[in-house]
């Protein structure tokens, strides 16, 4: 009996819920494609070896293309709470001094706006968006915001 080998599949999918660290940066490529970049903070708490409660914030670089970039430009601001789905992309470029810089980006394909973060932890609902511009999802609120890093990068780090 002959054995058929299944085609090897792979998966590159990221799901994040966090708070926007700075107002989005939006650019256009030479062909007119809109590109948006946003920093997103996620937090986790854990106990260290001595039993002390610790909190760690991770910063993620999000990249939006096309219609999603336009939606981010219009509706997303620092402190907003987002749910995003996308894929991880790694890239590198050389700076003016010849040093190689490495980047890890989440290229977002789906987004749900969960509302505005703030000290009260309440938010106004939001809506869901995908790369094709379809709307779905419901609004939930919550979260607090923290200032984010500047994600300004030279135009040459765009993947085109």
C-alpha atoms as an extended CHARMM CRD file, in Angstrom:
* protein
*
       160  EXT
         1         1  UNK       CA              0.0000000000        0.0000000000        0.0000000000  PROA      1               0.0000000000
         2         2  UNK       CA              1.3620000000        3.3510000000       -1.0190000000  PROA      2               0.0000000000
         3         3  UNK       CA              1.4650000000        6.0900000000        1.6280000000  PROA      3               0.0000000000
         4         4  UNK       CA              0.5300000000        9.5860000000        0.6230000000  PROA      4               0.0000000000
         5         5  UNK       CA              2.3730000000       12.2990000000        2.4290000000  PROA      5               0.0000000000
         6         6  UNK       CA              0.2420000000       15.2060000000        3.4550000000  PROA      6               0.0000000000
         7         7  UNK       CA              1.5120000000       18.5740000000        2.3920000000  PROA      7               0.0000000000
         8         8  UNK       CA              3.2530000000       20.2120000000        5.3460000000  PROA      8               0.0000000000
         9         9  UNK       CA              1.2880000000       23.1820000000        6.5800000000  PROA      9               0.0000000000
        10        10  UNK       CA              2.4920000000       26.0860000000        8.6280000000  PROA      10              0.0000000000
        11        11  UNK       CA              0.8620000000       28.8340000000       10.6110000000  PROA      11              0.0000000000
        12        12  UNK       CA              1.9580000000       32.3740000000       11.3640000000  PROA      12              0.0000000000
        13        13  UNK       CA             -0.8440000000       33.9710000000       13.3810000000  PROA      13              0.0000000000
        14        14  UNK       CA             -0.7920000000       36.4700000000       16.2300000000  PROA      14              0.0000000000
        15        15  UNK       CA             -3.7010000000       37.6730000000       18.3740000000  PROA      15              0.0000000000
        16        16  UNK       CA             -3.1860000000       40.6280000000       20.7230000000  PROA      16              0.0000000000
        17        17  UNK       CA             -5.3270000000       42.7840000000       22.9920000000  PROA      17              0.0000000000
        18        18  UNK       CA             -3.6310000000       45.8970000000       24.2880000000  PROA      18              0.0000000000
        19        19  UNK       CA             -3.4660000000       49.6610000000       24.4490000000  PROA      19              0.0000000000
        20        20  UNK       CA             -2.1420000000       51.9770000000       21.7560000000  PROA      20              0.0000000000
        21        21  UNK       CA              0.9990000000       53.7210000000       22.9900000000  PROA      21              0.0000000000
        22        22  UNK       CA              1.1050000000       56.6910000000       20.6010000000  PROA      22              0.0000000000
        23        23  UNK       CA             -1.0380000000       58.2160000000       17.8740000000  PROA      23              0.0000000000
        24        24  UNK       CA             -0.7090000000       56.2490000000       14.6160000000  PROA      24              0.0000000000
        25        25  UNK       CA              1.8570000000       57.1880000000       12.0030000000  PROA      25              0.0000000000
        26        26  UNK       CA              0.3830000000       57.0480000000        8.5180000000  PROA      26              0.0000000000
        27        27  UNK       CA              2.2860000000       57.2510000000        5.2330000000  PROA      27              0.0000000000
        28        28  UNK       CA              1.6360000000       56.5820000000        1.5790000000  PROA      28              0.0000000000
        29        29  UNK       CA              3.8550000000       54.5720000000       -0.7140000000  PROA      29              0.0000000000
        30        30  UNK       CA              4.8590000000       55.8140000000       -4.1370000000  PROA      30              0.0000000000
        31        31  UNK       CA              1.9540000000       53.8210000000       -5.5710000000  PROA      31              0.0000000000
        32        32  UNK       CA             -0.5040000000       55.4760000000       -3.1630000000  PROA      32              0.0000000000
        33        33  UNK       CA             -0.9780000000       52.5310000000       -0.7780000000  PROA      33              0.0000000000
        34        34  UNK       CA             -1.6630000000       53.7840000000        2.7650000000  PROA      34              0.0000000000
        35        35  UNK       CA              0.5520000000       52.2830000000        5.4860000000  PROA      35              0.0000000000
        36        36  UNK       CA             -0.0430000000       52.7970000000        9.2020000000  PROA      36              0.0000000000
        37        37  UNK       CA              2.2270000000       52.0110000000       12.1540000000  PROA      37              0.0000000000
        38        38  UNK       CA              1.0920000000       51.8020000000       15.7650000000  PROA      38              0.0000000000
        39        39  UNK       CA              2.7480000000       50.6570000000       18.9900000000  PROA      39              0.0000000000
        40        40  UNK       CA              0.6130000000       48.3620000000       21.1650000000  PROA      40              0.0000000000
        41        41  UNK       CA              1.2970000000       47.5030000000       24.8160000000  PROA      41              0.0000000000
        42        42  UNK       CA              0.3330000000       44.1830000000       26.3640000000  PROA      42              0.0000000000
        43        43  UNK       CA              0.7890000000       43.4790000000       30.0720000000  PROA      43              0.0000000000
        44        44  UNK       CA              1.2140000000       40.3320000000       32.0980000000  PROA      44              0.0000000000
        45        45  UNK       CA              1.6240000000       39.7680000000       35.8080000000  PROA      45              0.0000000000
        46        46  UNK       CA              3.6200000000       36.9780000000       37.3980000000  PROA      46              0.0000000000
        47        47  UNK       CA              5.3780000000       36.0660000000       40.6200000000  PROA      47              0.0000000000
        48        48  UNK       CA              9.1500000000       36.2610000000       40.6320000000  PROA      48              0.0000000000
        49        49  UNK       CA             11.3770000000       33.7360000000       42.4320000000  PROA      49              0.0000000000
        50        50  UNK       CA             11.0080000000       35.5720000000       45.7350000000  PROA      50              0.0000000000
        51        51  UNK       CA              7.1990000000       35.4630000000       45.4660000000  PROA      51              0.0000000000
        52        52  UNK       CA              6.8110000000       39.1650000000       44.6610000000  PROA      52              0.0000000000
        53        53  UNK       CA              4.1200000000       40.1420000000       42.1690000000  PROA      53              0.0000000000
        54        54  UNK       CA              5.6790000000       41.6160000000       39.0220000000  PROA      54              0.0000000000
        55        55  UNK       CA              4.1670000000       43.2240000000       35.9490000000  PROA      55              0.0000000000
        56        56  UNK       CA              5.8030000000       43.2210000000       32.5510000000  PROA      56              0.0000000000
        57        57  UNK       CA              4.8030000000       45.3150000000       29.5520000000  PROA      57              0.0000000000
        58        58  UNK       CA              5.6630000000       44.1300000000       26.0560000000  PROA      58              0.0000000000
        59        59  UNK       CA              5.5860000000       46.5680000000       23.1460000000  PROA      59              0.0000000000
        60        60  UNK       CA              4.5120000000       45.3680000000       19.7150000000  PROA      60              0.0000000000
        61        61  UNK       CA              4.9570000000       47.1790000000       16.3930000000  PROA      61              0.0000000000
        62        62  UNK       CA              1.7570000000       46.9110000000       14.3530000000  PROA      62              0.0000000000
        63        63  UNK       CA              1.6010000000       47.5940000000       10.6200000000  PROA      63              0.0000000000
        64        64  UNK       CA             -1.6540000000       48.2110000000        8.7500000000  PROA      64              0.0000000000
        65        65  UNK       CA             -2.0780000000       48.4050000000        4.9720000000  PROA      65              0.0000000000
        66        66  UNK       CA             -4.7270000000       49.8590000000        2.6750000000  PROA      66              0.0000000000
        67        67  UNK       CA             -8.2340000000       50.2800000000        4.0710000000  PROA      67              0.0000000000
        68        68  UNK       CA             -7.1770000000       49.2050000000        7.5760000000  PROA      68              0.0000000000
        69        69  UNK       CA             -4.5250000000       51.9520000000        7.5930000000  PROA      69              0.0000000000
        70        70  UNK       CA             -7.2060000000       54.4830000000        6.6050000000  PROA      70              0.0000000000
        71        71  UNK       CA             -9.4850000000       53.2990000000        9.4370000000  PROA      71              0.0000000000
        72        72  UNK       CA             -6.6130000000       53.4840000000       11.9250000000  PROA      72              0.0000000000
        73        73  UNK       CA             -5.8210000000       57.0120000000       10.7230000000  PROA      73              0.0000000000
        74        74  UNK       CA             -9.4340000000       58.1290000000       11.2250000000  PROA      74              0.0000000000
        75        75  UNK       CA            -10.4130000000       56.3760000000       14.4410000000  PROA      75              0.0000000000
        76        76  UNK       CA             -7.4270000000       55.1420000000       16.4900000000  PROA      76              0.0000000000
        77        77  UNK       CA             -5.6060000000       57.3600000000       18.9910000000  PROA      77              0.0000000000
        78        78  UNK       CA             -3.1630000000       56.9360000000       21.8420000000  PROA      78              0.0000000000
        79        79  UNK       CA             -4.7300000000       55.0090000000       24.7360000000  PROA      79              0.0000000000
        80        80  UNK       CA             -7.3210000000       53.1580000000       22.6490000000  PROA      80              0.0000000000
        81        81  UNK       CA             -7.7700000000       49.4630000000       23.3460000000  PROA      81              0.0000000000
        82        82  UNK       CA             -7.4940000000       47.1750000000       20.3200000000  PROA      82              0.0000000000
        83        83  UNK       CA             -7.8510000000       43.5140000000       19.4770000000  PROA      83              0.0000000000
        84        84  UNK       CA             -5.7680000000       42.6280000000       16.4310000000  PROA      84              0.0000000000
        85        85  UNK       CA             -5.0210000000       39.4870000000       14.4480000000  PROA      85              0.0000000000
        86        86  UNK       CA             -2.1500000000       39.2680000000       12.0430000000  PROA      86              0.0000000000
        87        87  UNK       CA              1.1440000000       37.6520000000       11.2030000000  PROA      87              0.0000000000
        88        88  UNK       CA              4.7200000000       38.1920000000       12.3640000000  PROA      88              0.0000000000
        89        89  UNK       CA              7.2120000000       39.5820000000        9.8670000000  PROA      89              0.0000000000
        90        90  UNK       CA             10.9070000000       40.0580000000       10.4700000000  PROA      90              0.0000000000
        91        91  UNK       CA             13.0330000000       42.5400000000        8.5590000000  PROA      91              0.0000000000
        92        92  UNK       CA             16.3270000000       44.3110000000        8.7740000000  PROA      92              0.0000000000
        93        93  UNK       CA             17.9250000000       47.4300000000        7.4050000000  PROA      93              0.0000000000
        94        94  UNK       CA             21.2050000000       49.2250000000        7.6950000000  PROA      94              0.0000000000
        95        95  UNK       CA             21.3820000000       52.6580000000        9.3560000000  PROA      95              0.0000000000
        96        96  UNK       CA             23.5630000000       55.5790000000        8.2590000000  PROA      96              0.0000000000
        97        97  UNK       CA             26.4920000000       54.2810000000       10.3340000000  PROA      97              0.0000000000
        98        98  UNK       CA             26.3720000000       50.8320000000        8.7180000000  PROA      98              0.0000000000
        99        99  UNK       CA             24.7830000000       49.1200000000       11.7200000000  PROA      99              0.0000000000
       100       100  UNK       CA             22.1790000000       46.4610000000       10.9780000000  PROA      100             0.0000000000
       101       101  UNK       CA             18.8380000000       47.0690000000       12.6740000000  PROA      101             0.0000000000
       102       102  UNK       CA             16.3540000000       44.2500000000       13.1410000000  PROA      102             0.0000000000
       103       103  UNK       CA             12.5850000000       44.6930000000       13.2580000000  PROA      103             0.0000000000
       104       104  UNK       CA              9.6870000000       42.5030000000       14.2950000000  PROA      104             0.0000000000
       105       105  UNK       CA              6.2990000000       43.6750000000       13.0740000000  PROA      105             0.0000000000
       106       106  UNK       CA              2.7830000000       42.3570000000       13.3650000000  PROA      106             0.0000000000
       107       107  UNK       CA              1.1070000000       42.8540000000        9.9810000000  PROA      107             0.0000000000
       108       108  UNK       CA             -2.5390000000       43.2580000000       10.9420000000  PROA      108             0.0000000000
       109       109  UNK       CA             -5.2910000000       41.6510000000        8.8840000000  PROA      109             0.0000000000
       110       110  UNK       CA             -8.1750000000       41.9870000000       11.3600000000  PROA      110             0.0000000000
       111       111  UNK       CA             -8.8780000000       44.6160000000       14.0170000000  PROA      111             0.0000000000
       112       112  UNK       CA            -11.5950000000       45.2350000000       16.6020000000  PROA      112             0.0000000000
       113       113  UNK       CA            -11.6670000000       48.5870000000       18.3670000000  PROA      113             0.0000000000
       114       114  UNK       CA            -12.5240000000       47.8850000000       22.0060000000  PROA      114             0.0000000000
       115       115  UNK       CA            -12.8610000000       51.4980000000       23.1170000000  PROA      115             0.0000000000
       116       116  UNK       CA            -10.7840000000       54.1180000000       24.7950000000  PROA      116             0.0000000000
       117       117  UNK       CA             -8.5690000000       53.2080000000       27.6970000000  PROA      117             0.0000000000
       118       118  UNK       CA             -8.3060000000       55.4380000000       30.7050000000  PROA      118             0.0000000000
       119       119  UNK       CA             -8.0850000000       55.5450000000       34.4710000000  PROA      119             0.0000000000
       120       120  UNK       CA            -11.7330000000       54.5700000000       34.8530000000  PROA      120             0.0000000000
       121       121  UNK       CA            -11.1990000000       51.4840000000       32.6940000000  PROA      121             0.0000000000
       122       122  UNK       CA            -14.3350000000       52.1070000000       30.6800000000  PROA      122             0.0000000000
       123       123  UNK       CA            -14.5240000000       52.5320000000       26.9930000000  PROA      123             0.0000000000
       124       124  UNK       CA            -16.9760000000       53.3930000000       24.3100000000  PROA      124             0.0000000000
       125       125  UNK       CA            -17.6880000000       50.3620000000       22.1590000000  PROA      125             0.0000000000
       126       126  UNK       CA            -16.0740000000       49.8080000000       18.8360000000  PROA      126             0.0000000000
       127       127  UNK       CA            -16.3050000000       47.8240000000       15.6780000000  PROA      127             0.0000000000
       128       128  UNK       CA            -14.3780000000       45.1510000000       13.8770000000  PROA      128             0.0000000000
       129       129  UNK       CA            -12.4900000000       45.6310000000       10.6330000000  PROA      129             0.0000000000
       130       130  UNK       CA            -10.5940000000       43.3440000000        8.3180000000  PROA      130             0.0000000000
       131       131  UNK       CA             -8.1490000000       44.0610000000        5.5490000000  PROA      131             0.0000000000
       132       132  UNK       CA            -11.0440000000       44.0220000000        3.0960000000  PROA      132             0.0000000000
       133       133  UNK       CA            -12.8840000000       46.6990000000        5.0500000000  PROA      133             0.0000000000
       134       134  UNK       CA            -15.7090000000       44.4890000000        6.3000000000  PROA      134             0.0000000000
       135       135  UNK       CA            -17.2320000000       45.3730000000        9.6500000000  PROA      135             0.0000000000
       136       136  UNK       CA            -18.0800000000       42.9100000000       12.3600000000  PROA      136             0.0000000000
       137       137  UNK       CA            -17.6670000000       42.4660000000       16.0720000000  PROA      137             0.0000000000
       138       138  UNK       CA            -19.0270000000       44.1070000000       19.1410000000  PROA      138             0.0000000000
       139       139  UNK       CA            -17.6820000000       46.7140000000       21.4790000000  PROA      139             0.0000000000
       140       140  UNK       CA            -16.1870000000       45.9710000000       24.8240000000  PROA      140             0.0000000000
       141       141  UNK       CA            -14.4180000000       48.5190000000       26.9340000000  PROA      141             0.0000000000
       142       142  UNK       CA            -11.6510000000       48.6580000000       29.3730000000  PROA      142             0.0000000000
       143       143  UNK       CA             -8.0120000000       49.0520000000       30.0680000000  PROA      143             0.0000000000
       144       144  UNK       CA             -5.5420000000       51.6470000000       31.0070000000  PROA      144             0.0000000000
       145       145  UNK       CA             -3.0510000000       53.3350000000       28.7820000000  PROA      145             0.0000000000
       146       146  UNK       CA              0.6710000000       53.8150000000       29.1060000000  PROA      146             0.0000000000
       147       147  UNK       CA              2.9330000000       55.9700000000       27.0060000000  PROA      147             0.0000000000
       148       148  UNK       CA              4.5270000000       54.0800000000       24.1580000000  PROA      148             0.0000000000
       149       149  UNK       CA              7.8270000000       54.2060000000       22.3910000000  PROA      149             0.0000000000
       150       150  UNK       CA              8.2910000000       56.2970000000       19.2930000000  PROA      150             0.0000000000
       151       151  UNK       CA              7.9420000000       53.9340000000       16.3490000000  PROA      151             0.0000000000
       152       152  UNK       CA              9.1690000000       56.4440000000       13.8030000000  PROA      152             0.0000000000
       153       153  UNK       CA             11.3520000000       54.6240000000       11.3410000000  PROA      153             0.0000000000
       154       154  UNK       CA             12.8410000000       55.6590000000        8.0440000000  PROA      154             0.0000000000
       155       155  UNK       CA             10.6480000000       55.0270000000        5.0200000000  PROA      155             0.0000000000
       156       156  UNK       CA             13.1150000000       52.4150000000        3.8030000000  PROA      156             0.0000000000
       157       157  UNK       CA             11.9910000000       49.9220000000        6.4770000000  PROA      157             0.0000000000
       158       158  UNK       CA              8.6750000000       49.4830000000        4.6630000000  PROA      158             0.0000000000
       159       159  UNK       CA              8.5030000000       46.0880000000        2.9590000000  PROA      159             0.0000000000
       160       160  UNK       CA              8.2900000000       47.5290000000       -0.5650000000  PROA      160             0.0000000000
